[in-house]
Short mmCIF file of C-alpha atoms in Angstrom, two decimals:
data_model
loop_
_atom_site.label_atom_id
_atom_site.label_comp_id
_atom_site.label_asym_id
_atom_site.label_seq_id
_atom_site.Cartn_x
_atom_site.Cartn_y
_atom_site.Cartn_z
CA UNK A 1 47.26 -3.78 2.06
CA UNK A 2 45.77 -1.08 3.79
CA UNK A 3 44.91 -1.47 7.69
CA UNK A 4 42.25 0.37 9.85
CA UNK A 5 41.90 -0.11 13.54
CA UNK A 6 38.49 -0.77 15.30
CA UNK A 7 37.57 -1.14 19.02
CA UNK A 8 35.31 -2.87 19.86
CA UNK A 9 33.77 -4.13 23.05
CA UNK A 10 33.11 -7.44 23.42
CA UNK A 11 32.20 -9.92 27.74
CA UNK A 12 35.34 -12.20 28.60
CA UNK A 13 35.03 -13.91 31.71
CA UNK A 14 37.16 -12.57 34.88
CA UNK A 15 37.86 -14.22 38.41
CA UNK A 16 38.24 -12.75 41.67
CA UNK A 17 38.03 -14.86 44.79
CA UNK A 18 36.88 -18.55 42.82
CA UNK A 19 34.18 -15.99 41.35
CA UNK A 20 34.51 -15.33 37.28
CA UNK A 21 31.71 -13.67 36.14
CA UNK A 22 31.41 -12.15 32.06
CA UNK A 23 32.58 -8.02 32.54
CA UNK A 24 33.19 -6.28 29.31
CA UNK A 25 36.46 -5.39 28.07
CA UNK A 26 38.06 -3.39 25.05
CA UNK A 27 39.68 -5.69 21.62
CA UNK A 28 41.22 -4.06 19.10
CA UNK A 29 41.72 -5.21 15.54
CA UNK A 30 43.17 -4.82 12.02
CA UNK A 31 40.48 -5.20 9.33
CA UNK A 32 41.74 -4.52 5.66
CA UNK A 33 40.29 -1.04 3.84
CA UNK A 34 38.89 -1.93 0.58
CA UNK A 35 40.68 -0.15 -2.24
CA UNK A 36 39.38 3.42 -3.76
CA UNK A 37 36.17 3.29 -6.46
CA UNK A 38 37.43 5.05 -8.15
CA UNK A 39 34.64 4.30 -11.08
CA UNK A 40 31.40 4.89 -8.06
CA UNK A 41 34.10 8.52 -7.12
CA UNK A 42 33.40 9.24 -11.03
CA UNK A 43 29.53 8.08 -11.41
CA UNK A 44 29.15 10.64 -8.23
CA UNK A 45 31.62 13.35 -9.53
CA UNK A 46 29.33 13.14 -12.87
CA UNK A 47 25.96 13.25 -10.63
CA UNK A 48 27.27 16.89 -8.79
CA UNK A 49 28.36 17.85 -12.43
CA UNK A 50 25.11 17.14 -13.62
CA UNK A 51 23.05 18.17 -10.60
CA UNK A 52 24.64 21.92 -10.84
CA UNK A 53 24.17 22.28 -14.62
CA UNK A 54 20.41 21.28 -13.84
CA UNK A 55 20.68 23.87 -11.03
CA UNK A 56 21.87 26.95 -13.63
CA UNK A 57 19.07 25.92 -16.72
CA UNK A 58 16.83 26.54 -14.08
CA UNK A 59 17.62 29.27 -12.59
CA UNK A 60 18.26 30.83 -16.11
CA UNK A 61 15.28 29.64 -18.08
CA UNK A 62 13.30 30.68 -15.35
CA UNK A 63 14.44 34.68 -15.10
CA UNK A 64 14.47 34.59 -18.98
CA UNK A 65 10.96 33.11 -19.12
CA UNK A 66 10.47 34.81 -16.29
CA UNK A 67 11.30 38.17 -18.19
CA UNK A 68 9.71 37.86 -20.83
CA UNK A 69 5.74 36.49 -19.19
CA UNK A 70 6.61 40.01 -17.14
CA UNK A 71 5.45 42.12 -20.42
CA UNK A 72 1.63 40.98 -19.63
CA UNK A 73 1.47 39.60 -15.63
CA UNK A 74 2.65 40.65 -12.97
CA UNK A 75 6.57 39.43 -12.21
CA UNK A 76 5.43 37.20 -9.05
CA UNK A 77 2.75 34.94 -11.84
CA UNK A 78 5.64 35.38 -14.47
CA UNK A 79 8.23 34.05 -12.95
CA UNK A 80 5.44 31.73 -11.05
CA UNK A 81 4.93 29.99 -14.68
CA UNK A 82 8.34 30.46 -15.70
CA UNK A 83 9.12 28.07 -13.28
CA UNK A 84 6.41 25.64 -14.95
CA UNK A 85 8.79 24.72 -17.77
CA UNK A 86 11.69 22.99 -16.50
CA UNK A 87 10.21 21.87 -13.73
CA UNK A 88 7.82 19.81 -16.27
CA UNK A 89 10.91 17.92 -18.17
CA UNK A 90 13.00 16.95 -14.84
CA UNK A 91 10.02 15.81 -13.24
CA UNK A 92 9.14 13.91 -16.08
CA UNK A 93 13.04 12.79 -16.20
CA UNK A 94 12.35 11.81 -12.00
CA UNK A 95 9.33 9.25 -13.83
CA UNK A 96 11.44 8.55 -16.32
CA UNK A 97 13.94 7.07 -13.42
CA UNK A 98 11.57 5.60 -11.44
CA UNK A 99 10.34 3.64 -14.15
CA UNK A 100 13.55 2.07 -15.86
CA UNK A 101 12.93 -1.12 -15.00
CA UNK A 102 10.11 -1.08 -16.95
CA UNK A 103 10.51 -0.10 -20.67
CA UNK A 104 7.73 1.10 -22.17
CA UNK A 105 5.95 3.17 -19.45
CA UNK A 106 10.02 4.57 -19.62
CA UNK A 107 9.43 5.55 -22.55
CA UNK A 108 6.33 7.99 -22.61
CA UNK A 109 8.35 10.15 -19.51
CA UNK A 110 11.43 10.35 -21.72
CA UNK A 111 9.36 11.48 -25.07
CA UNK A 112 7.06 13.62 -23.34
CA UNK A 113 10.51 15.01 -21.16
CA UNK A 114 11.69 15.91 -24.53
CA UNK A 115 8.29 17.75 -25.39
CA UNK A 116 8.56 19.89 -21.99
CA UNK A 117 12.10 20.97 -23.07
CA UNK A 118 11.73 21.31 -26.88
CA UNK A 119 8.83 24.20 -25.35
CA UNK A 120 10.69 25.61 -22.78
CA UNK A 121 13.75 26.01 -25.32
CA UNK A 122 11.55 27.95 -27.73
CA UNK A 123 10.56 29.61 -24.88
CA UNK A 124 13.70 30.62 -24.04
CA UNK A 125 14.78 31.03 -27.88
CA UNK A 126 11.53 33.55 -28.10
CA UNK A 127 12.87 35.99 -25.55
CA UNK A 128 16.30 36.14 -27.05
CA UNK A 129 14.66 36.99 -30.45
CA UNK A 130 11.44 39.27 -28.84
CA UNK A 131 14.49 41.33 -26.91
CA UNK A 132 16.71 41.75 -30.79
CA UNK A 133 19.49 39.41 -29.26
CA UNK A 134 18.45 36.01 -31.12
CA UNK A 135 21.87 35.31 -30.63
CA UNK A 136 21.98 35.29 -26.69
CA UNK A 137 18.27 32.86 -26.87
CA UNK A 138 19.84 30.33 -28.21
CA UNK A 139 22.80 29.97 -26.04
CA UNK A 140 19.86 29.78 -23.62
CA UNK A 141 18.82 28.23 -25.69
CA UNK A 142 20.98 25.42 -25.49
CA UNK A 143 21.91 25.54 -22.40
CA UNK A 144 18.48 23.52 -21.49
CA UNK A 145 20.35 21.05 -23.91
CA UNK A 146 22.51 20.06 -22.26
CA UNK A 147 21.29 19.95 -19.16
CA UNK A 148 18.07 17.49 -20.24
CA UNK A 149 20.43 15.78 -22.32
CA UNK A 150 23.49 14.80 -19.90
CA UNK A 151 20.36 14.19 -17.52
CA UNK A 152 19.74 11.75 -20.27
CA UNK A 153 22.64 9.94 -20.60
CA UNK A 154 24.04 10.29 -17.64
CA UNK A 155 19.90 8.31 -16.81
CA UNK A 156 21.32 5.47 -19.35
CA UNK A 157 24.52 4.72 -17.68
CA UNK A 158 22.79 4.05 -14.61
CA UNK A 159 19.53 2.05 -16.21
CA UNK A 160 20.71 -2.22 -15.56
CA UNK A 161 19.85 -2.95 -19.63
CA UNK A 162 16.90 -5.29 -19.34
CA UNK A 163 16.25 -7.74 -22.40
CA UNK A 164 12.55 -7.92 -23.12
CA UNK A 165 12.11 -11.45 -20.95
CA UNK A 166 13.00 -9.31 -18.38
CA UNK A 167 11.33 -6.95 -18.54
CA UNK A 168 8.76 -8.98 -19.83
CA UNK A 169 8.69 -10.88 -16.41
CA UNK A 170 8.76 -6.98 -14.11
CA UNK A 171 6.19 -5.82 -15.92
CA UNK A 172 3.26 -8.77 -14.59
CA UNK A 173 5.27 -9.03 -11.34
CA UNK A 174 3.78 -5.36 -11.19
CA UNK A 175 0.75 -6.05 -12.50
CA UNK A 176 -0.16 -8.85 -9.95
CA UNK A 177 1.46 -5.61 -7.15
CA UNK A 178 -1.44 -3.67 -8.70
CA UNK A 179 -3.93 -5.72 -8.93
CA UNK A 180 -3.27 -7.01 -4.93
CA UNK A 181 -3.88 -3.61 -4.32
CA UNK A 182 -6.73 -2.92 -6.47
CA UNK A 183 -9.05 -5.70 -4.23
CA UNK A 184 -8.18 -3.57 -1.54
CA UNK A 185 -10.59 -0.33 -2.00
CA UNK A 186 -12.89 -2.82 -3.30
CA UNK A 187 -13.11 -4.88 -0.91
CA UNK A 188 -13.78 -2.33 1.55
CA UNK A 189 -16.59 -0.84 -1.22
CA UNK A 190 -18.43 -3.97 -2.32
CA UNK A 191 -18.12 -5.01 2.00
CA UNK A 192 -19.90 -1.47 2.37
CA UNK A 193 -22.36 -2.68 0.03
CA UNK A 194 -23.62 -5.59 1.68
CA UNK A 195 -23.44 -4.32 5.27
CA UNK A 196 -25.83 -1.82 3.28
CA UNK A 197 -28.24 -4.16 1.51
CA UNK A 198 -28.25 -6.35 5.45
CA UNK A 199 -29.67 -3.47 7.17
CA UNK A 200 -32.36 -2.68 4.44
CA UNK A 201 -33.94 -5.47 5.11
CA UNK A 202 -33.52 -5.39 8.66
CA UNK A 203 -34.36 -2.47 9.21
CA UNK A 204 -37.83 -2.97 6.11
CA UNK A 205 -38.39 -6.57 7.23
CA UNK A 206 -37.23 -6.93 11.86
CA UNK A 207 -38.97 -9.82 12.61
CA UNK A 208 -35.98 -11.90 9.91
CA UNK A 209 -32.91 -10.29 11.47
CA UNK A 210 -33.68 -12.09 14.47
CA UNK A 211 -34.83 -15.67 16.21
CA UNK A 212 -36.01 -14.00 19.27
CA UNK A 213 -37.48 -10.28 20.55
CA UNK A 214 -35.85 -11.77 23.86
CA UNK A 215 -32.74 -12.64 22.89
CA UNK A 216 -31.29 -11.86 19.70
CA UNK A 217 -28.41 -14.14 18.96
CA UNK A 218 -29.29 -17.64 17.43
CA UNK A 219 -29.60 -21.56 18.38
CA UNK A 220 -27.36 -23.12 17.27
CA UNK A 221 -30.92 -25.27 17.08
CA UNK A 222 -32.87 -23.06 14.93
CA UNK A 223 -33.18 -23.94 11.32
CA UNK A 224 -30.85 -21.30 9.26
CA UNK A 225 -33.41 -19.27 6.84
CA UNK A 226 -30.68 -19.65 3.50
CA UNK A 227 -29.31 -23.23 4.60
CA UNK A 228 -32.11 -26.16 3.10
CA UNK A 229 -32.33 -28.83 5.23
CA UNK A 230 -32.05 -32.73 4.45
CA UNK A 231 -34.90 -33.27 5.62
CA UNK A 232 -38.03 -31.19 4.98
CA UNK A 233 -40.03 -32.82 6.69
CA UNK A 234 -38.25 -34.01 10.29
CA UNK A 235 -39.73 -31.80 13.40
CA UNK A 236 -37.24 -29.02 14.77
CA UNK A 237 -37.03 -28.60 18.12
CA UNK A 238 -39.80 -25.06 18.07
CA UNK A 239 -41.93 -27.08 16.41
CA UNK A 240 -41.51 -29.86 19.34
CA UNK A 241 -41.75 -27.82 22.16
CA UNK A 242 -45.24 -26.29 20.84
CA UNK A 243 -46.37 -30.01 21.18
CA UNK A 244 -45.57 -30.15 24.40
CA UNK A 245 -46.54 -27.41 25.62
CA UNK A 246 -50.23 -28.26 23.95
CA UNK A 247 -50.12 -31.22 25.46
CA UNK A 248 -49.82 -29.95 28.88
CA UNK A 249 -46.58 -29.91 29.96
CA UNK A 250 -45.10 -26.90 31.63
CA UNK A 251 -41.78 -27.40 33.19
CA UNK A 252 -39.10 -26.98 31.52
CA UNK A 253 -36.67 -30.41 32.53
CA UNK A 254 -40.09 -31.59 31.94
CA UNK A 255 -40.92 -29.90 27.86
CA UNK A 256 -36.79 -31.18 27.01
CA UNK A 257 -37.87 -34.96 27.56
CA UNK A 258 -40.31 -34.12 25.82
CA UNK A 259 -38.26 -33.23 23.22
CA UNK A 260 -35.02 -35.13 22.41
CA UNK A 261 -37.83 -38.13 22.95
CA UNK A 262 -39.71 -36.29 19.99
CA UNK A 263 -37.12 -35.33 17.32
CA UNK A 264 -34.09 -37.50 18.80
CA UNK A 265 -30.99 -36.29 19.54
CA UNK A 266 -31.33 -33.83 23.16
CA UNK A 267 -31.89 -29.99 22.67
CA UNK A 268 -29.89 -27.43 24.24
CA UNK A 269 -31.63 -27.08 27.42
CA UNK A 270 -31.41 -22.99 27.28
CA UNK A 271 -33.28 -22.96 23.85
CA UNK A 272 -36.65 -25.06 25.77
CA UNK A 273 -36.68 -22.55 28.06
CA UNK A 274 -36.52 -19.88 25.71
CA UNK A 275 -39.39 -21.43 23.37
CA UNK A 276 -41.14 -21.95 26.85
CA UNK A 277 -41.06 -19.15 28.13
CA UNK A 278 -42.51 -17.48 24.64
CA UNK A 279 -45.73 -19.62 24.91
CA UNK A 280 -46.22 -18.43 28.49
CA UNK A 281 -45.39 -14.70 27.36
CA UNK A 282 -47.61 -15.17 24.32
CA UNK A 283 -45.24 -14.46 21.94
CA UNK A 284 -45.25 -17.56 20.10
CA UNK A 285 -46.24 -18.17 17.51
#
């Protein structure tokens, strides 16, 4: 069995004058060399050959169709349009390869590639026929057919065969992933729309947007307009502070004690102080 030498560095203990430290040291090991994979070498060779065929095909078709179109348009536009004929079926072959795990989608790309190839072959044959050399046109068209056919066989060989159940499973996996991707922009649009609606509502009715002009943030003791209370007739902190004020109480601490007695729970001193300040400034309603 063939082997190859590998030099690697590792840390080994080394002692000097009774002190031990880990120092780097080189180690040479022999590892077995795997046998040559002739199947993969052959496949790589075929891939290179087919790639060369496609390049030659594109060059031939572009020159032929470009010369044909050059009779009615300028040369740059003619040759640019001529390249589209072959690039179309090459692009569809790539799509066919990418869709190899979804046979239905791959079939659509293959049919489109065949249609694009037939159009390109017809254009090459027409060029030869118009210039009085039908044989050259036919041979040139066959070049495109050979390149496309070879690539199709190569793709079929490299694509993993799937049963109908496996193909259906992968279709569902891709569908779920597509739904997750589609949900992201939809969620952004919904959030943006709701934010615009809320901004317009606050702009048209600013008093509903804040609990207090002096303090925009809402207190935990303030009732939420969107939530129904369990006891509709229960006394709120704001109402209790108003009653205390009307009773002649002007000290914040005394008002807080009254609110605790009236509502049955200890209020936030900051909330009581805020309502008292609003009453002193004549802002409470």
